[in-house]
Amino acid sequence: MSASTTTVGLAGLTLAGPVLVAAGCGGTGRELAPYLPGGDLGALGAFVTRSVTLNPRPGDHPPRVLETPSGMLHATGQPSAGLEPFLAGELPWLARSGTRVVVSIGGATLGEHAEVARRLGRAPGLAAIEVAVGGEPFHAAALVGAVARDLPRGIPVLAKLRPALGRVAEPARAVLDAGAGAVVVGGALPAALPDGRDAGLSGPAIRPVALRCVTEVRAALPDAEIVGCGGIATAADARSFLDAGAIAVQVGTALLHDPTTIARLASELATMAGEPAPRTEETP
Ligand SMILES: Cc1cc2nc3c(=O)[nH]c(=O)nc-3n(C[C@H](O)[C@H](O)[C@H](O)COP(=O)(O)O)c2cc1C
């Protein structure tokens, strides 16, 4: 995939295009790269890592993912090897790949999030931090404030909001006021596995909900920088989010079904925008 001629400005960053890999859905990057023409992650808008925590976490017990009609349930419990191995191995590899690296961070407390952000901020190769925020707007704002506090200038925070219809604009305003450079609107819907464990529902089933959330945030906050996320699998899906006011989109579950989706989607989107079609090659 040759780089799109349309670069995208997001939260002060210049991205190679508007299509990003959603957190947790592109592995470490090494798994996804072979499915991109030329193995080039650099042509993507950005690669968002799975959520990295300060200390190792085992994650939840199986099953962690389950297909549903039109969607996928995941209850991963955010397995993480911890920050040190990430800094020593995954981050340098991703940085060398030429992609914009957005590190999604997780943690149990504000302090843990802040510590992960502070240490990541000193690491070469970091483009931005993404953090999922939930709960009341003031909690969301406190979390973003803690994450942003010790980051170097030029490293923005992307705040990922729950797709709560009718209640997404208020936290969006709160996190932007607290220093987030952009909001990621969509993400998995709260759901449950058949055994009753909390899970996230993703994939095509949630796309209309995510799109409505983008519309709500755009209507309430005309200047907000929005990344749409939720069930995006085709260029037409992506186009509807961009038309609703998103600057960029993230693709998650579709990659688990078919990792070649992202290259195809980016290529078709560029063609729709009237750009020369990116070069396509046989992928392994
Ligand atoms: C297997 C799996 C793992 C995920 N891991 C994370 C994660 O580590 N951090 C996070 O913020 N979101 C995570 N997500 C949520 C996705 O980033 C995305 O917000 C969500 O799946 C909705 O987009 P989609 O319908 O395109 O998948 C995960 C989703 C799946 C399916």
Short mmCIF file of C-alpha atoms in Angstrom, two decimals, residues 42-263:
data_model
loop_
_atom_site.label_atom_id
_atom_site.label_comp_id
_atom_site.label_asym_id
_atom_site.label_seq_id
_atom_site.Cartn_x
_atom_site.Cartn_y
_atom_site.Cartn_z
CA GLY A 42 3.93 3.01 7.80
CA ALA A 43 1.18 3.60 5.24
CA LEU A 44 -1.48 3.31 7.93
CA GLY A 45 -2.75 6.42 9.66
CA ALA A 46 -1.54 5.00 12.95
CA PHE A 47 -1.21 1.78 14.85
CA VAL A 48 -2.92 1.75 18.24
CA THR A 49 -1.45 -0.92 20.51
CA ARG A 50 -3.43 -3.10 22.86
CA SER A 51 -3.68 -1.53 26.30
CA VAL A 52 -0.38 -1.60 28.15
CA THR A 53 -0.34 -1.63 31.94
CA LEU A 54 2.44 -0.86 34.40
CA ASN A 55 2.67 -4.38 35.79
CA PRO A 56 2.05 -7.74 34.11
CA ARG A 57 -1.57 -8.89 34.08
CA PRO A 58 -2.62 -12.43 33.19
CA GLY A 59 -5.91 -11.40 31.58
CA ASP A 60 -9.22 -13.19 31.89
CA HIS A 61 -9.78 -16.94 31.63
CA PRO A 62 -11.02 -18.46 28.34
CA PRO A 63 -13.16 -18.04 26.39
CA ARG A 64 -11.94 -14.50 25.79
CA VAL A 65 -13.63 -13.95 22.46
CA LEU A 66 -16.89 -15.31 21.12
CA GLU A 67 -18.70 -14.66 17.85
CA THR A 68 -22.25 -13.38 17.95
CA PRO A 69 -24.53 -12.69 15.00
CA SER A 70 -23.01 -9.56 13.41
CA GLY A 71 -20.52 -9.04 16.14
CA MET A 72 -17.90 -10.29 18.53
CA LEU A 73 -17.80 -10.47 22.29
CA HIS A 74 -14.48 -10.01 24.02
CA ALA A 75 -13.58 -10.32 27.67
CA THR A 76 -9.83 -10.29 27.56
CA GLY A 77 -9.22 -8.73 30.98
CA GLN A 78 -6.50 -6.68 29.25
CA PRO A 79 -3.65 -9.22 29.36
CA SER A 80 -0.39 -7.30 29.50
CA ALA A 81 3.26 -8.27 29.84
CA GLY A 82 3.74 -4.97 31.67
CA LEU A 83 5.44 -1.77 30.64
CA GLU A 84 9.11 -2.83 30.75
CA PRO A 85 8.92 -5.57 28.09
CA PHE A 86 6.80 -3.25 25.96
CA LEU A 87 9.41 -0.49 26.16
CA ALA A 88 12.22 -2.94 25.45
CA GLY A 89 10.67 -4.84 22.55
CA GLU A 90 7.31 -3.86 21.07
CA LEU A 91 7.63 -0.10 21.02
CA PRO A 92 11.07 0.05 19.34
CA TRP A 93 9.91 -2.45 16.70
CA LEU A 94 6.76 -0.46 15.96
CA ALA A 95 8.73 2.79 15.82
CA ARG A 96 11.15 1.25 13.31
CA SER A 97 8.20 0.12 11.17
CA GLY A 98 7.58 3.76 10.27
CA THR A 99 4.01 3.88 11.53
CA ARG A 100 2.67 6.46 13.94
CA VAL A 101 2.57 4.58 17.23
CA VAL A 102 -0.32 5.34 19.53
CA VAL A 103 0.06 3.46 22.79
CA SER A 104 -3.16 2.56 24.52
CA ILE A 105 -2.68 2.50 28.26
CA GLY A 106 -4.63 0.83 31.04
CA GLY A 107 -4.44 0.61 34.78
CA ALA A 108 -6.41 0.32 37.97
CA THR A 109 -5.75 3.80 39.37
CA LEU A 110 -5.10 7.35 38.22
CA GLY A 111 -1.57 7.03 39.60
CA GLU A 112 -0.89 3.89 37.59
CA HIS A 113 -2.08 5.54 34.39
CA ALA A 114 0.00 8.62 35.12
CA GLU A 115 3.13 6.55 35.77
CA VAL A 116 2.73 4.57 32.53
CA ALA A 117 2.21 7.80 30.58
CA ARG A 118 5.19 9.52 32.22
CA ARG A 119 7.54 6.65 31.36
CA LEU A 120 6.18 6.25 27.84
CA GLY A 121 6.59 9.97 27.27
CA ARG A 122 10.36 9.59 27.60
CA ALA A 123 10.51 6.68 25.14
CA PRO A 124 11.53 7.33 21.53
CA GLY A 125 8.93 6.42 18.95
CA LEU A 126 5.77 7.38 20.80
CA ALA A 127 3.35 9.52 18.74
CA ALA A 128 0.39 9.67 21.13
CA ILE A 129 -1.28 8.00 24.06
CA GLU A 130 -4.81 6.65 23.98
CA VAL A 131 -6.75 6.03 27.14
CA ALA A 132 -10.24 4.60 27.51
CA VAL A 133 -12.35 6.66 29.86
CA GLY A 134 -15.67 5.76 31.39
CA GLY A 135 -17.83 6.77 34.28
CA GLU A 136 -18.82 10.30 35.12
CA PRO A 137 -17.41 13.18 33.06
CA PHE A 138 -15.37 14.48 36.01
CA HIS A 139 -13.76 11.05 36.44
CA ALA A 140 -12.95 10.97 32.74
CA ALA A 141 -11.46 14.47 32.96
CA ALA A 142 -9.38 13.54 36.01
CA LEU A 143 -7.96 10.53 34.20
CA VAL A 144 -7.05 12.51 31.10
CA GLY A 145 -5.54 15.26 33.25
CA ALA A 146 -3.38 12.73 35.09
CA VAL A 147 -2.22 11.11 31.85
CA ALA A 148 -1.48 14.41 30.10
CA ARG A 149 0.24 16.07 33.07
CA ASP A 150 3.80 14.81 32.57
CA LEU A 151 3.76 14.15 28.85
CA PRO A 152 6.19 16.14 26.72
CA ARG A 153 4.66 18.79 24.47
CA GLY A 154 3.70 17.35 21.12
CA ILE A 155 2.54 14.00 22.51
CA PRO A 156 -1.26 14.25 22.53
CA VAL A 157 -3.74 12.20 24.51
CA LEU A 158 -6.59 10.56 22.61
CA ALA A 159 -9.49 9.90 24.98
CA LYS A 160 -11.60 6.88 24.02
CA LEU A 161 -15.19 7.30 25.12
CA ARG A 162 -17.82 4.68 25.78
CA PRO A 163 -20.51 4.61 23.10
CA ALA A 164 -23.26 5.71 25.50
CA LEU A 165 -26.06 7.19 23.41
CA GLY A 166 -27.30 10.53 24.69
CA ARG A 167 -24.39 10.67 27.16
CA VAL A 168 -21.31 10.91 25.02
CA ALA A 169 -21.07 14.65 24.32
CA GLU A 170 -20.72 15.59 27.99
CA PRO A 171 -17.67 13.40 28.71
CA ALA A 172 -16.25 14.44 25.34
CA ARG A 173 -16.39 18.08 26.41
CA ALA A 174 -14.89 17.22 29.80
CA VAL A 175 -11.90 15.32 28.41
CA LEU A 176 -11.17 17.94 25.76
CA ASP A 177 -11.25 20.64 28.45
CA ALA A 178 -8.89 18.46 30.51
CA GLY A 179 -6.33 18.44 27.72
CA ALA A 180 -7.23 15.59 25.35
CA GLY A 181 -6.20 16.40 21.79
CA ALA A 182 -8.97 14.30 20.27
CA VAL A 183 -11.75 11.93 21.23
CA VAL A 184 -12.15 8.39 19.96
CA VAL A 185 -15.88 7.92 19.75
CA GLY A 186 -17.34 4.45 19.61
CA GLY A 187 -15.50 1.50 21.06
CA ALA A 188 -17.07 -1.68 22.32
CA LEU A 189 -20.58 -1.65 23.79
CA PRO A 190 -20.99 -3.05 27.30
CA ALA A 191 -22.29 -6.63 27.02
CA ALA A 192 -21.99 -10.03 28.70
CA LEU A 193 -20.69 -13.45 27.75
CA PRO A 194 -23.15 -16.35 28.11
CA ASP A 195 -21.50 -17.18 31.45
CA GLY A 196 -22.40 -13.69 32.68
CA ARG A 197 -18.91 -12.17 32.65
CA ASP A 198 -18.63 -8.55 31.55
CA ALA A 199 -17.63 -8.29 27.92
CA GLY A 200 -17.38 -5.78 25.10
CA LEU A 201 -19.51 -6.15 21.98
CA SER A 202 -17.78 -5.06 18.78
CA GLY A 203 -18.14 -5.51 15.04
CA PRO A 204 -20.91 -4.64 12.56
CA ALA A 205 -23.66 -4.88 15.20
CA ILE A 206 -22.43 -1.72 16.92
CA ARG A 207 -21.69 0.40 13.86
CA PRO A 208 -24.99 2.33 13.80
CA VAL A 209 -24.63 3.10 17.51
CA ALA A 210 -21.06 4.32 17.10
CA LEU A 211 -22.09 6.44 14.13
CA ARG A 212 -24.87 8.03 16.15
CA CYS A 213 -22.38 8.81 18.92
CA VAL A 214 -20.08 10.55 16.44
CA THR A 215 -23.05 12.57 15.22
CA GLU A 216 -23.93 13.58 18.78
CA VAL A 217 -20.40 14.70 19.61
CA ARG A 218 -20.05 16.60 16.35
CA ALA A 219 -23.37 18.40 16.93
CA ALA A 220 -22.46 19.39 20.49
CA LEU A 221 -18.79 20.20 19.84
CA PRO A 222 -18.23 21.51 16.32
CA ASP A 223 -14.49 22.02 16.89
CA ALA A 224 -13.76 18.64 18.48
CA GLU A 225 -11.32 16.36 16.70
CA ILE A 226 -13.10 13.01 16.47
CA VAL A 227 -11.90 9.54 15.56
CA GLY A 228 -14.81 7.19 14.77
CA CYS A 229 -14.62 3.58 15.92
CA GLY A 230 -17.08 0.69 15.97
CA GLY A 231 -17.89 -1.95 13.40
CA ILE A 232 -16.10 -0.31 10.50
CA ALA A 233 -15.33 -2.94 7.87
CA THR A 234 -15.63 -1.27 4.45
CA ALA A 235 -14.69 2.00 2.79
CA ALA A 236 -18.39 2.92 2.70
CA ASP A 237 -18.59 2.41 6.48
CA ALA A 238 -15.54 4.60 6.98
CA ARG A 239 -16.96 7.23 4.62
CA SER A 240 -20.15 7.49 6.67
CA PHE A 241 -18.12 8.21 9.84
CA LEU A 242 -16.00 10.80 8.02
CA ASP A 243 -19.13 12.41 6.59
CA ALA A 244 -20.61 12.52 10.11
CA GLY A 245 -17.66 14.60 11.25
CA ALA A 246 -14.85 12.21 12.15
CA ILE A 247 -11.34 13.13 11.00
CA ALA A 248 -10.18 9.53 11.03
CA VAL A 249 -11.48 6.04 11.80
CA GLN A 250 -10.24 3.00 13.67
CA VAL A 251 -10.75 -0.56 12.44
CA GLY A 252 -10.80 -3.40 14.97
CA THR A 253 -12.89 -6.57 14.75
CA ALA A 254 -12.86 -6.58 10.94
CA LEU A 255 -9.10 -7.26 11.14
CA LEU A 256 -9.65 -10.33 13.27
CA HIS A 257 -11.89 -11.75 10.54
CA ASP A 258 -9.62 -10.69 7.70
CA PRO A 259 -6.34 -8.86 8.33
CA THR A 260 -6.20 -7.68 4.72
CA THR A 261 -9.26 -5.48 5.40
CA ILE A 262 -7.33 -2.41 6.43
CA ALA A 263 -5.22 -2.16 3.27
#
